[in-house]
């Protein structure tokens, strides 16, 4: 997946610089539908730390839509670039995620991210940050609330029930029931998609699990430290930070 776009910024920022940048970039997020007329491929991304070597390990899966058949899956590893700082997760994880996405042969029409979109203190979680970097529609699919609150009593138990997630009167996402009798997913706009459309795609990608299929498979792959890609193909082999072609593509 190669998008010849100038980088939004450098990654080696101090926390106060990253916070100021988030506030500036948040104003560029498009909160309405700017998707292709026909979505045919949806990607899911997630990141874990490889317990065997301590590297950041990003996974991407590409599914056909609406059949949700797995077409590609890739893993990219590199050293962790930044310590964990609440609210600055994208600066820690996004460079590695971009490395995984660079391995895709087919460009996705929509990306679901295990993390927040605008449901973030400065309205720029990892899903929104990724959407701006690639100029691709993205959806934040988080397992817990980072910012805001919702009315648990008003949320029904049936699949598809949802209530707005609010922060100081602003709707920044939704608590969505994707499986009966389990905690809801926290869904928010990433970039170039409305909240209503985001909810519709998440539900259409649900297959009886709490997580929608794109991020569920990416989550599983990111934690499978034994996974290695086949050595054949134009982008064969597992991506690593020493792979010059992949590393170069991070800045495109």
PDB file of C-alpha atoms in Angstrom:
ATOM      1  CA  UNK A   1       0.000   0.000   0.000  1.00  0.00           C
ATOM      2  CA  UNK A   2       1.767   3.144  -1.207  1.00  0.00           C
ATOM      3  CA  UNK A   3       0.368   6.626  -1.046  1.00  0.00           C
ATOM      4  CA  UNK A   4       2.781   9.247  -2.379  1.00  0.00           C
ATOM      5  CA  UNK A   5       1.839  11.915   0.159  1.00  0.00           C
ATOM      6  CA  UNK A   6       4.182  14.218   2.032  1.00  0.00           C
ATOM      7  CA  UNK A   7       4.426  13.296   5.727  1.00  0.00           C
ATOM      8  CA  UNK A   8       2.238  15.281   8.107  1.00  0.00           C
ATOM      9  CA  UNK A   9       5.079  15.743  10.570  1.00  0.00           C
ATOM     10  CA  UNK A  10       8.203  14.223  12.076  1.00  0.00           C
ATOM     11  CA  UNK A  11       7.883  11.578  14.787  1.00  0.00           C
ATOM     12  CA  UNK A  12      10.704  12.598  17.116  1.00  0.00           C
ATOM     13  CA  UNK A  13       8.684  15.128  19.113  1.00  0.00           C
ATOM     14  CA  UNK A  14       8.675  16.017  22.768  1.00  0.00           C
ATOM     15  CA  UNK A  15       5.345  15.347  24.549  1.00  0.00           C
ATOM     16  CA  UNK A  16       4.381  19.022  24.644  1.00  0.00           C
ATOM     17  CA  UNK A  17       5.079  19.296  20.903  1.00  0.00           C
ATOM     18  CA  UNK A  18       2.993  16.192  20.199  1.00  0.00           C
ATOM     19  CA  UNK A  19       0.081  17.596  22.217  1.00  0.00           C
ATOM     20  CA  UNK A  20       0.185  20.887  20.321  1.00  0.00           C
ATOM     21  CA  UNK A  21       0.312  18.977  17.045  1.00  0.00           C
ATOM     22  CA  UNK A  22      -2.727  16.899  18.007  1.00  0.00           C
ATOM     23  CA  UNK A  23      -4.746  20.046  18.621  1.00  0.00           C
ATOM     24  CA  UNK A  24      -3.759  21.387  15.206  1.00  0.00           C
ATOM     25  CA  UNK A  25      -4.408  18.146  13.313  1.00  0.00           C
ATOM     26  CA  UNK A  26      -7.788  17.596  14.976  1.00  0.00           C
ATOM     27  CA  UNK A  27      -9.155  20.513  12.994  1.00  0.00           C
ATOM     28  CA  UNK A  28      -8.380  18.672   9.750  1.00  0.00           C
ATOM     29  CA  UNK A  29     -10.453  15.595  10.577  1.00  0.00           C
ATOM     30  CA  UNK A  30     -13.413  15.194   8.215  1.00  0.00           C
ATOM     31  CA  UNK A  31     -16.453  14.012  10.198  1.00  0.00           C
ATOM     32  CA  UNK A  32     -18.742  13.318   7.252  1.00  0.00           C
ATOM     33  CA  UNK A  33     -18.841  10.549   4.675  1.00  0.00           C
ATOM     34  CA  UNK A  34     -16.106  10.720   2.056  1.00  0.00           C
ATOM     35  CA  UNK A  35     -15.949   7.039   1.212  1.00  0.00           C
ATOM     36  CA  UNK A  36     -15.795   5.323  -2.167  1.00  0.00           C
ATOM     37  CA  UNK A  37     -19.218   4.738  -3.701  1.00  0.00           C
ATOM     38  CA  UNK A  38     -18.623   1.001  -3.300  1.00  0.00           C
ATOM     39  CA  UNK A  39     -16.499  -0.309  -0.427  1.00  0.00           C
ATOM     40  CA  UNK A  40     -14.861  -3.548  -1.549  1.00  0.00           C
ATOM     41  CA  UNK A  41     -11.955  -3.963   0.876  1.00  0.00           C
ATOM     42  CA  UNK A  42     -11.774  -3.253   4.603  1.00  0.00           C
ATOM     43  CA  UNK A  43      -8.566  -3.481   6.612  1.00  0.00           C
ATOM     44  CA  UNK A  44      -8.185  -4.008  10.340  1.00  0.00           C
ATOM     45  CA  UNK A  45      -5.084  -2.977  12.287  1.00  0.00           C
ATOM     46  CA  UNK A  46      -3.829  -3.594  15.802  1.00  0.00           C
ATOM     47  CA  UNK A  47      -0.523  -3.545  17.654  1.00  0.00           C
ATOM     48  CA  UNK A  48       0.987  -5.562  20.486  1.00  0.00           C
ATOM     49  CA  UNK A  49       4.414  -5.901  22.057  1.00  0.00           C
ATOM     50  CA  UNK A  50       6.229  -9.082  21.058  1.00  0.00           C
ATOM     51  CA  UNK A  51       7.025 -10.714  24.405  1.00  0.00           C
ATOM     52  CA  UNK A  52       9.872 -12.680  22.824  1.00  0.00           C
ATOM     53  CA  UNK A  53      11.957  -9.715  21.658  1.00  0.00           C
ATOM     54  CA  UNK A  54      10.321  -6.575  23.067  1.00  0.00           C
ATOM     55  CA  UNK A  55       9.587  -5.130  19.622  1.00  0.00           C
ATOM     56  CA  UNK A  56       6.401  -3.336  18.639  1.00  0.00           C
ATOM     57  CA  UNK A  57       4.410  -5.764  16.466  1.00  0.00           C
ATOM     58  CA  UNK A  58       1.736  -4.298  14.188  1.00  0.00           C
ATOM     59  CA  UNK A  59      -0.682  -6.519  12.309  1.00  0.00           C
ATOM     60  CA  UNK A  60      -2.922  -5.715   9.364  1.00  0.00           C
ATOM     61  CA  UNK A  61      -5.574  -7.896   7.766  1.00  0.00           C
ATOM     62  CA  UNK A  62      -7.410  -7.123   4.543  1.00  0.00           C
ATOM     63  CA  UNK A  63     -10.918  -8.508   4.077  1.00  0.00           C
ATOM     64  CA  UNK A  64     -13.197  -8.438   1.078  1.00  0.00           C
ATOM     65  CA  UNK A  65     -16.461  -6.641   1.700  1.00  0.00           C
ATOM     66  CA  UNK A  66     -19.229  -7.573   2.290  1.00  0.00           C
ATOM     67  CA  UNK A  67     -18.181 -11.266   2.286  1.00  0.00           C
ATOM     68  CA  UNK A  68     -15.394 -10.628   4.866  1.00  0.00           C
ATOM     69  CA  UNK A  69     -13.113 -13.222   3.311  1.00  0.00           C
ATOM     70  CA  UNK A  70      -9.466 -12.872   4.330  1.00  0.00           C
ATOM     71  CA  UNK A  71      -7.358 -11.717   1.366  1.00  0.00           C
ATOM     72  CA  UNK A  72      -4.117 -10.549   2.990  1.00  0.00           C
ATOM     73  CA  UNK A  73      -2.463 -10.521   6.392  1.00  0.00           C
ATOM     74  CA  UNK A  74       0.882  -9.006   7.337  1.00  0.00           C
ATOM     75  CA  UNK A  75       3.010  -8.241  10.368  1.00  0.00           C
ATOM     76  CA  UNK A  76       5.677  -5.573  10.792  1.00  0.00           C
ATOM     77  CA  UNK A  77       8.013  -5.215  13.760  1.00  0.00           C
ATOM     78  CA  UNK A  78      10.286  -2.396  14.879  1.00  0.00           C
ATOM     79  CA  UNK A  79      11.684  -1.051  18.168  1.00  0.00           C
ATOM     80  CA  UNK A  80       9.242   0.910  20.291  1.00  0.00           C
ATOM     81  CA  UNK A  81       9.853   4.581  19.513  1.00  0.00           C
ATOM     82  CA  UNK A  82       8.214   6.222  22.512  1.00  0.00           C
ATOM     83  CA  UNK A  83       7.287   5.345  26.067  1.00  0.00           C
ATOM     84  CA  UNK A  84       3.598   5.008  26.861  1.00  0.00           C
ATOM     85  CA  UNK A  85       2.075   8.421  27.601  1.00  0.00           C
ATOM     86  CA  UNK A  86      -1.725   8.597  28.047  1.00  0.00           C
ATOM     87  CA  UNK A  87      -3.294  10.472  25.146  1.00  0.00           C
ATOM     88  CA  UNK A  88      -0.225  10.120  22.906  1.00  0.00           C
ATOM     89  CA  UNK A  89      -0.656   6.469  21.902  1.00  0.00           C
ATOM     90  CA  UNK A  90      -0.567   7.208  18.177  1.00  0.00           C
ATOM     91  CA  UNK A  91       2.987   8.590  18.425  1.00  0.00           C
ATOM     92  CA  UNK A  92       4.057   5.308  20.016  1.00  0.00           C
ATOM     93  CA  UNK A  93       2.175   2.924  17.714  1.00  0.00           C
ATOM     94  CA  UNK A  94       1.441   4.597  14.394  1.00  0.00           C
ATOM     95  CA  UNK A  95       4.905   4.347  12.773  1.00  0.00           C
ATOM     96  CA  UNK A  96       4.824   0.567  13.239  1.00  0.00           C
ATOM     97  CA  UNK A  97       1.220   0.365  12.005  1.00  0.00           C
ATOM     98  CA  UNK A  98       2.240   2.249   8.873  1.00  0.00           C
ATOM     99  CA  UNK A  99       4.969  -0.318   8.330  1.00  0.00           C
ATOM    100  CA  UNK A 100       2.388  -3.109   8.377  1.00  0.00           C
ATOM    101  CA  UNK A 101       0.048  -1.252   6.032  1.00  0.00           C
ATOM    102  CA  UNK A 102       2.925  -0.702   3.609  1.00  0.00           C
ATOM    103  CA  UNK A 103       3.016  -4.469   3.046  1.00  0.00           C
ATOM    104  CA  UNK A 104      -0.483  -4.555   1.575  1.00  0.00           C
ATOM    105  CA  UNK A 105      -0.718  -5.191  -2.160  1.00  0.00           C
ATOM    106  CA  UNK A 106      -4.363  -4.045  -2.317  1.00  0.00           C
ATOM    107  CA  UNK A 107      -5.288  -0.626  -0.946  1.00  0.00           C
ATOM    108  CA  UNK A 108      -8.246  -0.737   1.489  1.00  0.00           C
ATOM    109  CA  UNK A 109     -11.298   1.455   1.026  1.00  0.00           C
ATOM    110  CA  UNK A 110     -11.817   1.682   4.786  1.00  0.00           C
ATOM    111  CA  UNK A 111      -9.634   0.902   7.816  1.00  0.00           C
ATOM    112  CA  UNK A 112     -10.907  -0.167  11.231  1.00  0.00           C
ATOM    113  CA  UNK A 113      -8.426   0.597  13.999  1.00  0.00           C
ATOM    114  CA  UNK A 114      -8.249  -0.991  17.425  1.00  0.00           C
ATOM    115  CA  UNK A 115      -8.257   2.323  19.279  1.00  0.00           C
ATOM    116  CA  UNK A 116      -9.932   5.700  19.480  1.00  0.00           C
ATOM    117  CA  UNK A 117     -10.874   8.116  16.735  1.00  0.00           C
ATOM    118  CA  UNK A 118     -12.158  11.503  17.887  1.00  0.00           C
ATOM    119  CA  UNK A 119     -13.226  10.010  21.250  1.00  0.00           C
ATOM    120  CA  UNK A 120      -9.994  11.419  22.634  1.00  0.00           C
ATOM    121  CA  UNK A 121      -9.132  14.355  24.918  1.00  0.00           C
ATOM    122  CA  UNK A 122      -7.862  16.390  21.965  1.00  0.00           C
ATOM    123  CA  UNK A 123     -10.091  14.671  19.374  1.00  0.00           C
ATOM    124  CA  UNK A 124      -7.171  12.949  17.673  1.00  0.00           C
ATOM    125  CA  UNK A 125      -6.832   9.302  18.622  1.00  0.00           C
ATOM    126  CA  UNK A 126      -4.839   6.794  16.589  1.00  0.00           C
ATOM    127  CA  UNK A 127      -7.674   6.118  14.097  1.00  0.00           C
ATOM    128  CA  UNK A 128      -8.003   9.815  13.249  1.00  0.00           C
ATOM    129  CA  UNK A 129      -4.234  10.281  13.107  1.00  0.00           C
ATOM    130  CA  UNK A 130      -3.904   7.321  10.726  1.00  0.00           C
ATOM    131  CA  UNK A 131      -6.766   8.557   8.548  1.00  0.00           C
ATOM    132  CA  UNK A 132      -5.129  11.960   8.164  1.00  0.00           C
ATOM    133  CA  UNK A 133      -1.709  10.453   7.426  1.00  0.00           C
ATOM    134  CA  UNK A 134      -3.027   8.220   4.628  1.00  0.00           C
ATOM    135  CA  UNK A 135      -6.110  10.263   3.653  1.00  0.00           C
ATOM    136  CA  UNK A 136      -8.172   7.081   3.978  1.00  0.00           C
ATOM    137  CA  UNK A 137     -11.560   6.635   5.731  1.00  0.00           C
ATOM    138  CA  UNK A 138     -10.992   5.212   9.211  1.00  0.00           C
ATOM    139  CA  UNK A 139     -13.096   4.118  12.187  1.00  0.00           C
ATOM    140  CA  UNK A 140     -12.014   3.918  15.816  1.00  0.00           C
ATOM    141  CA  UNK A 141     -13.063   0.609  17.396  1.00  0.00           C
ATOM    142  CA  UNK A 142     -12.009   0.770  21.050  1.00  0.00           C
ATOM    143  CA  UNK A 143     -12.612  -1.725  23.847  1.00  0.00           C
ATOM    144  CA  UNK A 144     -12.976   0.926  26.562  1.00  0.00           C
ATOM    145  CA  UNK A 145     -13.736   4.597  27.098  1.00  0.00           C
ATOM    146  CA  UNK A 146     -10.814   7.020  27.035  1.00  0.00           C
ATOM    147  CA  UNK A 147     -12.866  10.193  27.127  1.00  0.00           C
ATOM    148  CA  UNK A 148     -16.550  10.962  27.675  1.00  0.00           C
ATOM    149  CA  UNK A 149     -19.452   9.060  29.187  1.00  0.00           C
ATOM    150  CA  UNK A 150     -22.595   7.241  28.079  1.00  0.00           C
ATOM    151  CA  UNK A 151     -25.843   6.227  29.769  1.00  0.00           C
ATOM    152  CA  UNK A 152     -25.508   2.529  30.564  1.00  0.00           C
ATOM    153  CA  UNK A 153     -29.152   2.283  31.611  1.00  0.00           C
ATOM    154  CA  UNK A 154     -30.344   3.416  28.181  1.00  0.00           C
ATOM    155  CA  UNK A 155     -28.184   0.950  26.276  1.00  0.00           C
ATOM    156  CA  UNK A 156     -30.191  -2.105  25.245  1.00  0.00           C
ATOM    157  CA  UNK A 157     -28.858  -5.654  25.397  1.00  0.00           C
ATOM    158  CA  UNK A 158     -29.687  -6.579  21.808  1.00  0.00           C
ATOM    159  CA  UNK A 159     -27.056  -6.455  19.073  1.00  0.00           C
ATOM    160  CA  UNK A 160     -27.189  -3.098  17.303  1.00  0.00           C
ATOM    161  CA  UNK A 161     -28.308  -1.107  20.341  1.00  0.00           C
ATOM    162  CA  UNK A 162     -26.257   2.019  20.892  1.00  0.00           C
ATOM    163  CA  UNK A 163     -26.189   5.242  22.860  1.00  0.00           C
ATOM    164  CA  UNK A 164     -24.103   8.357  22.249  1.00  0.00           C
ATOM    165  CA  UNK A 165     -20.787   8.919  23.975  1.00  0.00           C
ATOM    166  CA  UNK A 166     -20.669  12.544  25.105  1.00  0.00           C
ATOM    167  CA  UNK A 167     -17.977  14.865  26.375  1.00  0.00           C
ATOM    168  CA  UNK A 168     -19.017  18.288  27.648  1.00  0.00           C
ATOM    169  CA  UNK A 169     -22.175  18.141  25.555  1.00  0.00           C
ATOM    170  CA  UNK A 170     -20.437  17.048  22.351  1.00  0.00           C
ATOM    171  CA  UNK A 171     -21.181  13.633  20.827  1.00  0.00           C
ATOM    172  CA  UNK A 172     -17.747  12.119  20.236  1.00  0.00           C
ATOM    173  CA  UNK A 173     -18.734   8.509  19.612  1.00  0.00           C
ATOM    174  CA  UNK A 174     -21.102   5.734  20.605  1.00  0.00           C
ATOM    175  CA  UNK A 175     -21.289   2.733  22.886  1.00  0.00           C
ATOM    176  CA  UNK A 176     -22.416  -0.035  20.524  1.00  0.00           C
ATOM    177  CA  UNK A 177     -23.678  -3.473  21.520  1.00  0.00           C
ATOM    178  CA  UNK A 178     -22.012  -5.909  19.132  1.00  0.00           C
ATOM    179  CA  UNK A 179     -22.788  -9.028  21.196  1.00  0.00           C
ATOM    180  CA  UNK A 180     -25.488  -9.671  23.762  1.00  0.00           C
ATOM    181  CA  UNK A 181     -24.564  -9.566  27.455  1.00  0.00           C
ATOM    182  CA  UNK A 182     -20.992  -8.355  26.929  1.00  0.00           C
ATOM    183  CA  UNK A 183     -19.506  -4.875  27.270  1.00  0.00           C
ATOM    184  CA  UNK A 184     -20.176  -2.582  24.302  1.00  0.00           C
ATOM    185  CA  UNK A 185     -17.566  -1.422  21.831  1.00  0.00           C
ATOM    186  CA  UNK A 186     -16.692   2.275  21.814  1.00  0.00           C
ATOM    187  CA  UNK A 187     -17.014   3.439  18.213  1.00  0.00           C
ATOM    188  CA  UNK A 188     -15.932   6.849  16.980  1.00  0.00           C
ATOM    189  CA  UNK A 189     -15.233   8.738  13.795  1.00  0.00           C
ATOM    190  CA  UNK A 190     -11.690   8.327  12.587  1.00  0.00           C
ATOM    191  CA  UNK A 191     -11.587  10.346   9.365  1.00  0.00           C
ATOM    192  CA  UNK A 192     -13.812  10.778   6.296  1.00  0.00           C
ATOM    193  CA  UNK A 193     -16.752   8.892   7.807  1.00  0.00           C
ATOM    194  CA  UNK A 194     -19.818   9.918   9.827  1.00  0.00           C
ATOM    195  CA  UNK A 195     -20.698   8.267  13.137  1.00  0.00           C
ATOM    196  CA  UNK A 196     -23.862   6.719  11.692  1.00  0.00           C
ATOM    197  CA  UNK A 197     -21.906   5.177   8.812  1.00  0.00           C
ATOM    198  CA  UNK A 198     -19.196   3.986  11.179  1.00  0.00           C
ATOM    199  CA  UNK A 199     -21.785   2.151  13.280  1.00  0.00           C
ATOM    200  CA  UNK A 200     -23.311   0.592  10.182  1.00  0.00           C
ATOM    201  CA  UNK A 201     -19.988  -0.771   8.945  1.00  0.00           C
ATOM    202  CA  UNK A 202     -18.996  -2.089  12.365  1.00  0.00           C
ATOM    203  CA  UNK A 203     -22.289  -3.968  12.664  1.00  0.00           C
ATOM    204  CA  UNK A 204     -22.023  -5.338   9.142  1.00  0.00           C
ATOM    205  CA  UNK A 205     -18.551  -6.649  10.035  1.00  0.00           C
ATOM    206  CA  UNK A 206     -19.709  -8.366  13.219  1.00  0.00           C
ATOM    207  CA  UNK A 207     -19.679 -12.154  13.210  1.00  0.00           C
ATOM    208  CA  UNK A 208     -20.969 -13.027  16.667  1.00  0.00           C
ATOM    209  CA  UNK A 209     -17.930 -11.715  18.524  1.00  0.00           C
ATOM    210  CA  UNK A 210     -17.559  -8.534  20.527  1.00  0.00           C
ATOM    211  CA  UNK A 211     -14.915  -7.149  18.147  1.00  0.00           C
ATOM    212  CA  UNK A 212     -15.757  -6.545  14.482  1.00  0.00           C
ATOM    213  CA  UNK A 213     -14.027  -9.068  12.248  1.00  0.00           C
ATOM    214  CA  UNK A 214     -11.280  -6.780  10.853  1.00  0.00           C
ATOM    215  CA  UNK A 215      -9.928  -5.744  14.268  1.00  0.00           C
ATOM    216  CA  UNK A 216     -10.631  -9.156  15.825  1.00  0.00           C
ATOM    217  CA  UNK A 217      -8.396 -10.865  13.277  1.00  0.00           C
ATOM    218  CA  UNK A 218      -5.752  -8.136  13.521  1.00  0.00           C
ATOM    219  CA  UNK A 219      -5.774  -8.410  17.307  1.00  0.00           C
ATOM    220  CA  UNK A 220      -5.268 -12.174  17.103  1.00  0.00           C
ATOM    221  CA  UNK A 221      -2.479 -11.863  14.524  1.00  0.00           C
ATOM    222  CA  UNK A 222      -0.616  -9.180  16.494  1.00  0.00           C
ATOM    223  CA  UNK A 223      -0.421 -11.532  19.489  1.00  0.00           C
ATOM    224  CA  UNK A 224       0.619 -14.577  17.465  1.00  0.00           C
ATOM    225  CA  UNK A 225       4.386 -14.231  17.821  1.00  0.00           C
ATOM    226  CA  UNK A 226       4.943 -17.452  15.919  1.00  0.00           C
ATOM    227  CA  UNK A 227       3.436 -16.067  12.705  1.00  0.00           C
ATOM    228  CA  UNK A 228       5.845 -15.642   9.803  1.00  0.00           C
ATOM    229  CA  UNK A 229       4.902 -14.614   6.299  1.00  0.00           C
ATOM    230  CA  UNK A 230       5.854 -16.773   3.304  1.00  0.00           C
ATOM    231  CA  UNK A 231       9.249 -15.941   1.852  1.00  0.00           C
ATOM    232  CA  UNK A 232       7.875 -15.736  -1.717  1.00  0.00           C
ATOM    233  CA  UNK A 233       6.100 -12.837  -3.394  1.00  0.00           C
ATOM    234  CA  UNK A 234       6.903  -9.250  -4.135  1.00  0.00           C
ATOM    235  CA  UNK A 235       6.702  -8.311  -0.480  1.00  0.00           C
ATOM    236  CA  UNK A 236       7.529 -11.722   0.929  1.00  0.00           C
ATOM    237  CA  UNK A 237       8.799 -12.384   4.398  1.00  0.00           C
ATOM    238  CA  UNK A 238       7.893 -10.777   7.657  1.00  0.00           C
ATOM    239  CA  UNK A 239       8.520  -7.040   7.647  1.00  0.00           C
ATOM    240  CA  UNK A 240      11.144  -5.731  10.058  1.00  0.00           C
ATOM    241  CA  UNK A 241      12.747  -2.376  10.710  1.00  0.00           C
ATOM    242  CA  UNK A 242      15.815  -3.574   8.827  1.00  0.00           C
ATOM    243  CA  UNK A 243      13.793  -3.994   5.626  1.00  0.00           C
ATOM    244  CA  UNK A 244      14.816  -0.866   3.749  1.00  0.00           C
ATOM    245  CA  UNK A 245      11.909  -0.916   1.302  1.00  0.00           C
ATOM    246  CA  UNK A 246       9.367  -1.067   4.101  1.00  0.00           C
ATOM    247  CA  UNK A 247      11.110   1.540   6.214  1.00  0.00           C
ATOM    248  CA  UNK A 248      11.226   3.980   3.292  1.00  0.00           C
ATOM    249  CA  UNK A 249       7.502   3.522   2.696  1.00  0.00           C
ATOM    250  CA  UNK A 250       6.712   4.852   6.187  1.00  0.00           C
ATOM    251  CA  UNK A 251       7.383   8.355   4.933  1.00  0.00           C
ATOM    252  CA  UNK A 252       5.326   8.132   1.739  1.00  0.00           C
TER     253      UNK A 252
END
